[in-house]
Amino acid sequence: MRLIIFAFVLFTVCGFGNQVFAAANTNAPTGNLTIPGISLQIGNANSPQELNTALKIVIILTVLTLVPSILIMLTSFTRIVVVLSFIRHALGTNQTPSNQLIIGLAIFLTFFVMGPVWQKIDDQALKPFLNNEIGYEEACSRTIAPIRTFMLAQTREKDLKLFVDIAAIAQPKGPEDLPLRVLIPGFIISELKTAFIIGFLIYLPFLIIDMIISSVLMSVGMMMLPPVMISLPFKLLIFVLADGWYLIVGSLVQSFRT
């Protein structure tokens, strides 16, 4: 797939480049090829509106660079990818499924879990903003509200209290008074704890299988044979017969409180 995409991009670029050079050779004088120059200048703003527009562009570009971090930290991605990694280690299949496959599955499951949240953002913030019904500040506040609600539903009060105490701020009267600098780290460590609890529960049956296989091999005197070679087929068989991916993905998606 990568090779096909690379070949397509290379073919497109080369074809476009040939057309550009052909046009340049047609319009330029014989024997000379004019290459346009590129310059970058920083000048004085003639009005505050121009400076304001430039700052908005810089802020938007900065936010775009933080989109991967936002996807990882402020959504269900963290819990999902950690649990899927635990499944691979519990099965003992090394790099199967591969990292790309686990991350890809985690991303699409994140899209599924966060779908209602993003639909609220689209209905309450994006569409009214594009229709000039609300301003930029109002659109930002409406965008944060559904994400805040989602994070609060997954975050433990103990974790929130930890960061409230560390930040040395007054005890909030309600969830809406919590600043994002307290809510976000509390949400992240809550997700990590939940993911490790789920991973431990997934690990237990596979650990029991490994212990049984090891005991059987020792009892028959086959101590030189690695238990992993014998236990791996049994773990895969049990996982497939139990329809493990169906059970784990279904339980994982339903574990998010809304």
Coordinates of C-alpha atoms in Angstrom, one line a residue:
M1 CA 0.0 0.0 0.0
R2 CA 2.8 2.4 0.8
L3 CA 4.5 1.5 -2.4
I4 CA 1.3 2.3 -4.4
I5 CA 0.8 5.6 -2.6
F6 CA 4.4 6.6 -3.2
A7 CA 4.3 5.6 -6.9
F8 CA 1.1 7.6 -7.3
V9 CA 2.5 10.7 -5.6
L10 CA 5.8 10.4 -7.6
F11 CA 3.9 10.0 -10.8
T12 CA 1.7 13.1 -10.1
V13 CA 4.7 15.2 -9.0
C14 CA 6.7 14.2 -12.0
G15 CA 3.8 14.8 -14.4
F16 CA 3.1 18.2 -12.9
G17 CA 6.8 19.0 -13.0
N18 CA 7.1 18.1 -16.7
Q19 CA 4.1 20.3 -17.5
V20 CA 5.6 23.3 -15.6
F21 CA 9.0 22.9 -17.4
A22 CA 7.3 22.5 -20.8
A23 CA 5.3 25.7 -20.2
A24 CA 8.4 27.5 -19.0
N25 CA 10.4 26.4 -22.1
T26 CA 7.5 27.6 -24.3
N27 CA 7.2 31.1 -22.8
A28 CA 10.8 31.7 -22.0
P29 CA 13.3 32.9 -24.6
T30 CA 15.3 30.3 -26.4
G31 CA 18.2 29.0 -24.4
N32 CA 17.1 30.7 -21.1
L33 CA 14.9 29.3 -18.3
T34 CA 13.6 31.8 -15.9
I35 CA 13.2 30.5 -12.3
P36 CA 10.9 32.6 -10.1
G37 CA 12.3 33.8 -6.8
I38 CA 10.6 33.6 -3.4
S39 CA 10.9 36.3 -0.7
L40 CA 9.5 36.6 2.8
Q41 CA 9.1 40.1 4.3
I42 CA 7.9 41.3 7.7
G43 CA 6.5 44.8 7.6
N44 CA 4.5 47.1 9.9
A45 CA 0.8 46.6 10.3
N46 CA -1.2 49.6 9.0
S47 CA -4.1 48.9 11.4
P48 CA -4.9 46.9 14.6
Q49 CA -7.2 44.7 12.5
E50 CA -4.3 43.5 10.4
L51 CA -2.2 42.6 13.5
N52 CA -5.3 40.8 15.0
T53 CA -5.7 38.7 11.8
A54 CA -2.0 37.8 11.8
L55 CA -2.2 36.7 15.4
K56 CA -5.3 34.6 14.7
I57 CA -3.4 32.8 11.8
V58 CA -0.5 32.1 14.1
I59 CA -2.8 30.7 16.8
I60 CA -4.6 28.5 14.3
L61 CA -1.3 27.1 12.9
T62 CA -0.2 26.4 16.5
V63 CA -3.4 24.6 17.3
L64 CA -3.0 22.5 14.1
T65 CA 0.4 21.3 15.3
L66 CA -1.2 20.3 18.6
V67 CA -4.0 18.3 17.0
P68 CA -2.2 14.9 17.5
S69 CA -1.7 15.6 21.2
I70 CA -5.3 16.7 21.5
L71 CA -6.4 13.5 19.9
I72 CA -4.3 11.4 22.2
M73 CA -4.8 13.2 25.5
L74 CA -8.3 14.6 25.4
T75 CA -10.2 11.6 23.9
S76 CA -10.7 7.9 24.6
F77 CA -7.5 7.1 22.6
T78 CA -5.3 6.6 25.6
R79 CA -7.4 3.9 27.3
I80 CA -8.0 2.1 24.0
V81 CA -4.4 1.9 22.8
V82 CA -3.1 0.8 26.2
V83 CA -5.6 -2.0 26.5
L84 CA -4.9 -3.2 23.0
S85 CA -1.2 -3.3 23.8
F86 CA -1.9 -5.4 26.9
I87 CA -3.8 -7.9 24.8
R88 CA -0.9 -8.3 22.5
H89 CA 1.5 -8.8 25.4
A90 CA -0.8 -11.2 27.1
L91 CA -1.1 -13.4 24.0
G92 CA 2.6 -13.4 23.7
T93 CA 2.5 -12.8 19.9
N94 CA 5.3 -10.2 20.0
Q95 CA 4.6 -7.8 17.1
T96 CA 1.3 -9.3 16.0
P97 CA -0.9 -7.3 15.6
S98 CA 1.6 -4.7 14.5
N99 CA 1.9 -1.2 16.1
Q100 CA 0.4 0.4 13.0
L101 CA -2.6 -1.9 13.2
I102 CA -3.1 -1.3 16.9
I103 CA -2.8 2.4 16.5
G104 CA -5.1 2.4 13.5
L105 CA -7.8 0.4 15.3
A106 CA -7.5 2.7 18.4
I107 CA -8.0 5.7 16.2
F108 CA -11.1 4.4 14.5
L109 CA -12.5 3.2 17.9
T110 CA -11.8 6.7 19.2
F111 CA -13.7 8.2 16.3
F112 CA -16.6 5.9 17.2
V113 CA -16.6 6.7 20.9
M114 CA -16.1 10.5 20.4
G115 CA -18.7 10.7 17.6
P116 CA -21.5 12.0 19.8
V117 CA -19.2 14.6 21.4
W118 CA -18.0 15.8 18.0
Q119 CA -21.5 15.9 16.7
K120 CA -22.4 18.3 19.6
I121 CA -19.5 20.5 18.7
D122 CA -20.6 20.6 15.1
D123 CA -24.2 21.4 16.0
Q124 CA -23.5 23.9 18.8
A125 CA -20.2 25.6 17.7
L126 CA -19.0 24.9 14.2
K127 CA -22.2 25.4 12.2
P128 CA -23.3 28.5 14.1
F129 CA -19.8 30.0 13.7
L130 CA -19.7 29.3 10.0
N131 CA -23.2 30.9 9.6
N132 CA -21.9 34.0 11.4
E133 CA -24.5 33.4 14.2
I134 CA -21.9 33.5 17.0
G135 CA -18.5 35.0 17.5
Y136 CA -15.0 33.4 17.8
E137 CA -15.0 33.5 21.6
E138 CA -18.5 32.0 21.9
A139 CA -17.5 29.2 19.4
C140 CA -14.5 28.3 21.5
S141 CA -16.5 28.1 24.7
R142 CA -19.1 25.9 23.0
T143 CA -16.4 23.7 21.6
I144 CA -14.8 23.1 25.0
A145 CA -18.1 22.4 26.8
P146 CA -18.8 18.9 25.3
I147 CA -15.2 17.8 25.7
R148 CA -15.2 19.0 29.3
T149 CA -18.4 17.0 30.0
F150 CA -16.9 13.9 28.4
M151 CA -13.6 14.2 30.5
L152 CA -15.5 14.8 33.7
A153 CA -17.6 11.6 33.2
Q154 CA -14.4 9.5 33.0
T155 CA -12.3 11.3 35.7
R156 CA -12.2 10.2 39.3
E157 CA -12.8 12.8 42.0
K158 CA -9.7 11.6 43.8
D159 CA -7.5 12.5 40.7
L160 CA -9.2 15.9 40.4
K161 CA -8.6 16.7 44.1
L162 CA -5.0 15.8 43.7
F163 CA -4.3 18.5 41.1
V164 CA -6.6 21.0 42.8
D165 CA -4.4 20.6 45.9
I166 CA -1.2 20.7 44.0
A167 CA -2.3 23.9 42.1
A168 CA -3.3 25.4 45.5
I169 CA -6.5 26.8 44.2
A170 CA -9.8 27.3 46.0
Q171 CA -12.1 24.3 46.1
P172 CA -14.5 24.6 43.1
K173 CA -18.2 24.8 43.8
G174 CA -19.0 22.6 40.8
P175 CA -17.5 20.7 37.9
E176 CA -17.9 23.8 35.7
D177 CA -15.6 25.8 37.9
L178 CA -12.6 23.4 37.3
P179 CA -9.9 24.9 35.2
L180 CA -8.6 22.9 32.2
R181 CA -5.1 22.8 33.7
V182 CA -6.6 20.7 36.5
L183 CA -9.1 18.7 34.5
I184 CA -6.8 17.5 31.7
P185 CA -4.1 15.9 33.8
G186 CA -6.7 14.4 36.1
F187 CA -8.4 12.9 33.1
I188 CA -5.2 11.5 31.7
I189 CA -4.1 9.7 34.9
S190 CA -7.7 8.4 35.4
E191 CA -7.6 6.9 31.9
L192 CA -4.2 5.3 32.5
K193 CA -5.4 3.7 35.8
T194 CA -8.6 2.4 34.1
A195 CA -6.6 1.0 31.2
F196 CA -4.2 -0.8 33.6
I197 CA -7.1 -2.3 35.5
I198 CA -8.7 -3.6 32.3
G199 CA -5.3 -4.9 31.1
F200 CA -4.7 -6.7 34.4
L201 CA -8.1 -8.5 34.1
I202 CA -7.3 -9.4 30.5
Y203 CA -3.8 -10.7 31.6
L204 CA -5.2 -13.1 34.3
P205 CA -6.6 -15.9 32.2
F206 CA -3.6 -16.0 29.9
L207 CA -1.3 -16.0 33.0
I208 CA -3.2 -19.1 34.3
I209 CA -2.7 -20.8 31.0
D210 CA 1.0 -20.2 31.1
M211 CA 1.2 -21.5 34.7
I212 CA -0.7 -24.7 33.8
I213 CA 1.5 -25.3 30.7
S214 CA 4.7 -24.7 32.8
S215 CA 3.5 -27.1 35.5
V216 CA 2.7 -29.8 33.0
L217 CA 6.1 -29.5 31.2
M218 CA 7.9 -29.7 34.6
S219 CA 5.9 -32.7 35.7
V220 CA 6.8 -34.7 32.5
G221 CA 10.5 -33.6 32.7
M222 CA 10.5 -31.3 29.7
M223 CA 12.2 -28.4 31.4
M224 CA 14.3 -27.5 28.4
L225 CA 11.3 -26.8 26.3
P226 CA 10.2 -23.1 26.5
P227 CA 6.6 -23.0 27.9
V228 CA 5.7 -20.2 25.5
M229 CA 6.0 -22.5 22.5
I230 CA 3.3 -24.7 23.9
S231 CA 1.1 -22.1 25.6
L232 CA 0.9 -19.8 22.6
P233 CA -1.3 -22.1 20.4
F234 CA -3.6 -22.8 23.4
K235 CA -4.0 -19.1 24.2
L236 CA -4.7 -18.3 20.5
L237 CA -7.2 -21.1 20.3
I238 CA -9.1 -20.0 23.5
F239 CA -9.0 -16.4 22.4
V240 CA -10.5 -17.2 19.0
L241 CA -13.1 -19.7 20.3
A242 CA -14.2 -17.1 22.9
D243 CA -14.4 -14.4 20.1
G244 CA -12.0 -12.3 22.1
W245 CA -11.8 -9.3 19.8
Y246 CA -15.6 -9.0 19.9
L247 CA -15.8 -9.2 23.7
I248 CA -12.9 -6.9 24.4
V249 CA -13.7 -4.2 21.9
G250 CA -17.4 -4.3 22.9
S251 CA -16.6 -4.0 26.6
L252 CA -13.9 -1.4 26.0
V253 CA -16.3 0.9 24.1
Q254 CA -19.1 0.4 26.6
S255 CA -16.7 1.3 29.5
F256 CA -16.8 5.0 28.6
R257 CA -19.5 6.7 30.6
T258 CA -21.5 9.5 28.9

